[in-house]
Amino acid sequence: MDEARPDAPGADRQPALLVRAAGRLCAVPIAHVVEVMRALPVEPIPGAPSFVPGLAIIRGAPMPVVDLGLLTGGRSASGRFVTLRLGDRRAALAVDAVIGVRTVDARLLQTLPPLLRDAGAEVVDAIGVIDTELLVSLRAGRLVPEDVWQAVAAGEAPP
C-alpha cells in the first residue's frame, strides 16, 4: 500500500496566505483573500474595539480595518493591508508583512487548548507549527465584530 505524499493536494491540505503581525505567524484561508496592498490612511470609528482602528477607502468603498497585531494581543501592525472577502462584506487586515501562499496541512493543526479558548476562540481556528514556528490559523469570518459592521452600514464613521 502506498503512503500519501505529504505534498499531495487533498481535503486536509488547504492553501493559506501566511502573514506576520506583532511577531506572530498567522494563516488566512486563501479563499477569503482578495488582494494585498500597502497600508492606506484610516479614519476612526467611534466606539470600535481597540483592534479596529477604523475605516479605509479601498477601491472606492469604505472597509473596516482590523489590526492583526492588536487582535492577537501584541503591538499594532502596519505596513500592508490584506483585503478579505467575508461573505458579502469586505474588510482589510493590517499586518506587518506578507510571507506568501503556503499549503497548510490541517492534520498538523490543533484546536486551542482549554486555557486559551476564551482569549482567542472567536478569531483563532487552530494552532500548529510550521518550520519550527508557532502558526495561528485564523477564522476570517469572525475578524470583524458585528457592531462594527452595523456602524459601517449606518454610516457612523467620520467623513
CSV table of C-alpha atoms in Angstrom, one decimal:
chain,number,residue,atom,x,y,z
A,1,MET,CA,0.0,0.0,0.0
A,2,ASP,CA,1.4,3.4,-1.0
A,3,GLU,CA,1.6,6.1,1.7
A,4,ALA,CA,0.2,9.5,0.8
A,5,ARG,CA,2.8,12.0,-0.2
A,6,PRO,CA,2.9,14.9,2.3
A,7,ASP,CA,2.9,17.5,-0.5
A,8,ALA,CA,-0.1,16.0,-2.4
A,9,PRO,CA,-3.2,18.1,-2.5
A,10,GLY,CA,-6.2,16.9,-0.6
A,11,ALA,CA,-9.0,17.9,1.7
A,12,ASP,CA,-6.6,18.1,4.7
A,13,ARG,CA,-4.2,20.4,2.8
A,14,GLN,CA,-5.6,23.9,2.3
A,15,PRO,CA,-3.8,26.9,0.8
A,16,ALA,CA,-3.4,29.9,3.1
A,17,LEU,CA,-1.8,33.3,3.0
A,18,LEU,CA,0.9,33.5,5.6
A,19,VAL,CA,1.3,36.9,7.3
A,20,ARG,CA,3.2,38.2,10.2
A,21,ALA,CA,1.8,40.7,12.8
A,22,ALA,CA,3.4,41.6,16.1
A,23,GLY,CA,5.9,38.8,15.6
A,24,ARG,CA,3.3,36.1,15.2
A,25,LEU,CA,2.9,34.0,12.1
A,26,CYS,CA,-0.7,33.7,11.1
A,27,ALA,CA,-2.6,31.9,8.3
A,28,VAL,CA,-5.6,33.3,6.5
A,29,PRO,CA,-7.5,30.9,4.3
A,30,ILE,CA,-6.7,31.9,0.7
A,31,ALA,CA,-10.4,31.6,-0.3
A,32,HIS,CA,-11.0,34.8,1.7
A,33,VAL,CA,-8.1,36.8,0.3
A,34,VAL,CA,-8.9,39.4,-2.4
A,35,GLU,CA,-5.6,41.3,-2.6
A,36,VAL,CA,-2.6,42.6,-0.8
A,37,MET,CA,-1.6,46.3,-0.8
A,38,ARG,CA,0.3,48.9,1.0
A,39,ALA,CA,-1.4,50.3,4.1
A,40,LEU,CA,-3.8,53.2,3.5
A,41,PRO,CA,-5.0,56.1,5.7
A,42,VAL,CA,-7.5,55.0,8.3
A,43,GLU,CA,-10.3,57.1,9.8
A,44,PRO,CA,-11.5,56.1,13.3
A,45,ILE,CA,-14.9,54.5,14.0
A,46,PRO,CA,-16.3,55.9,17.3
A,47,GLY,CA,-16.8,53.1,19.9
A,48,ALA,CA,-15.0,50.4,17.9
A,49,PRO,CA,-12.8,47.9,19.7
A,50,SER,CA,-9.1,48.8,20.0
A,51,PHE,CA,-8.1,46.3,17.4
A,52,VAL,CA,-10.4,48.0,14.8
A,53,PRO,CA,-8.6,51.3,14.2
A,54,GLY,CA,-11.2,52.5,11.7
A,55,LEU,CA,-12.2,52.6,8.1
A,56,ALA,CA,-10.0,52.8,5.0
A,57,ILE,CA,-11.3,53.7,1.5
A,58,ILE,CA,-10.3,50.8,-0.7
A,59,ARG,CA,-11.2,50.7,-4.4
A,60,GLY,CA,-13.7,53.5,-3.6
A,61,ALA,CA,-15.5,51.7,-0.8
A,62,PRO,CA,-15.2,52.1,3.0
A,63,MET,CA,-13.9,49.0,4.6
A,64,PRO,CA,-13.2,48.3,8.3
A,65,VAL,CA,-9.6,47.7,9.1
A,66,VAL,CA,-8.7,45.0,11.7
A,67,ASP,CA,-5.2,45.4,13.2
A,68,LEU,CA,-4.0,41.8,13.5
A,69,GLY,CA,-1.2,42.7,15.8
A,70,LEU,CA,-3.6,44.2,18.4
A,71,LEU,CA,-6.2,41.5,17.8
A,72,THR,CA,-3.7,38.8,18.8
A,73,GLY,CA,-2.5,40.6,21.9
A,74,GLY,CA,0.6,42.3,20.5
A,75,ARG,CA,1.6,45.7,19.3
A,76,SER,CA,0.0,47.5,16.4
A,77,ALA,CA,0.7,46.0,12.9
A,78,SER,CA,1.3,48.3,9.9
A,79,GLY,CA,2.8,48.2,6.5
A,80,ARG,CA,0.4,46.1,4.5
A,81,PHE,CA,-3.3,45.5,4.2
A,82,VAL,CA,-4.8,42.2,3.2
A,83,THR,CA,-8.2,42.7,1.8
A,84,LEU,CA,-10.6,39.9,2.7
A,85,ARG,CA,-14.0,38.8,1.3
A,86,LEU,CA,-16.1,37.8,4.3
A,87,GLY,CA,-19.4,36.6,2.8
A,88,ASP,CA,-20.9,39.6,1.0
A,89,ARG,CA,-18.7,42.0,3.0
A,90,ARG,CA,-15.1,43.1,2.7
A,91,ALA,CA,-12.6,44.1,5.3
A,92,ALA,CA,-8.9,44.9,5.5
A,93,LEU,CA,-6.5,43.1,7.8
A,94,ALA,CA,-3.5,45.3,8.8
A,95,VAL,CA,-0.3,43.2,9.0
A,96,ASP,CA,3.4,43.9,9.3
A,97,ALA,CA,4.4,41.6,6.5
A,98,VAL,CA,3.0,39.2,3.9
A,99,ILE,CA,5.1,36.0,3.8
A,100,GLY,CA,3.3,34.2,0.9
A,101,VAL,CA,0.9,31.5,0.0
A,102,ARG,CA,1.6,28.1,1.5
A,103,THR,CA,-0.4,24.9,1.8
A,104,VAL,CA,-1.2,24.2,5.4
A,105,ASP,CA,-1.8,20.6,6.5
A,106,ALA,CA,-4.9,20.7,8.6
A,107,ARG,CA,-3.9,17.4,10.3
A,108,LEU,CA,-1.0,19.2,11.9
A,109,LEU,CA,-3.2,21.9,13.4
A,110,GLN,CA,-4.8,21.6,16.8
A,111,THR,CA,-7.8,23.3,18.4
A,112,LEU,CA,-6.9,25.9,21.1
A,113,PRO,CA,-6.0,24.4,24.4
A,114,PRO,CA,-8.7,25.0,27.2
A,115,LEU,CA,-6.6,27.7,28.8
A,116,LEU,CA,-6.6,29.8,25.6
A,117,ARG,CA,-10.1,29.2,24.4
A,118,ASP,CA,-11.6,32.2,26.0
A,119,ALA,CA,-8.9,34.5,24.7
A,120,GLY,CA,-9.0,33.6,21.1
A,121,ALA,CA,-12.0,31.4,20.4
A,122,GLU,CA,-13.7,34.0,18.2
A,123,VAL,CA,-10.9,34.5,15.7
A,124,VAL,CA,-8.4,31.7,16.1
A,125,ASP,CA,-9.4,28.5,14.4
A,126,ALA,CA,-6.4,26.4,15.3
A,127,ILE,CA,-2.7,26.5,16.2
A,128,GLY,CA,0.2,24.5,14.9
A,129,VAL,CA,3.8,24.6,13.9
A,130,ILE,CA,5.3,25.4,10.6
A,131,ASP,CA,9.1,25.4,10.0
A,132,THR,CA,9.6,25.3,13.8
A,133,GLU,CA,7.5,28.4,14.3
A,134,LEU,CA,4.1,28.7,16.0
A,135,LEU,CA,1.3,29.2,13.4
A,136,VAL,CA,-2.1,30.7,14.3
A,137,SER,CA,-4.8,29.8,11.8
A,138,LEU,CA,-7.5,32.5,11.7
A,139,ARG,CA,-11.3,32.3,11.3
A,140,ALA,CA,-11.5,35.1,8.7
A,141,GLY,CA,-15.3,35.4,9.0
A,142,ARG,CA,-15.0,36.3,12.7
A,143,LEU,CA,-12.4,39.0,12.4
A,144,VAL,CA,-14.8,42.0,12.3
A,145,PRO,CA,-17.3,42.3,15.2
A,146,GLU,CA,-21.0,42.6,14.2
A,147,ASP,CA,-21.3,46.0,15.9
A,148,VAL,CA,-18.5,47.4,13.6
A,149,TRP,CA,-20.4,46.1,10.5
A,150,GLN,CA,-23.5,47.8,11.8
A,151,ALA,CA,-21.6,51.1,12.3
A,152,VAL,CA,-20.3,50.9,8.8
A,153,ALA,CA,-23.7,50.2,7.4
A,154,ALA,CA,-25.2,53.1,9.4
A,155,GLY,CA,-22.5,55.4,8.1
A,156,GLU,CA,-21.3,56.3,11.6
A,157,ALA,CA,-17.7,56.8,10.5
A,158,PRO,CA,-16.5,60.3,10.2
A,159,PRO,CA,-16.5,61.8,6.7
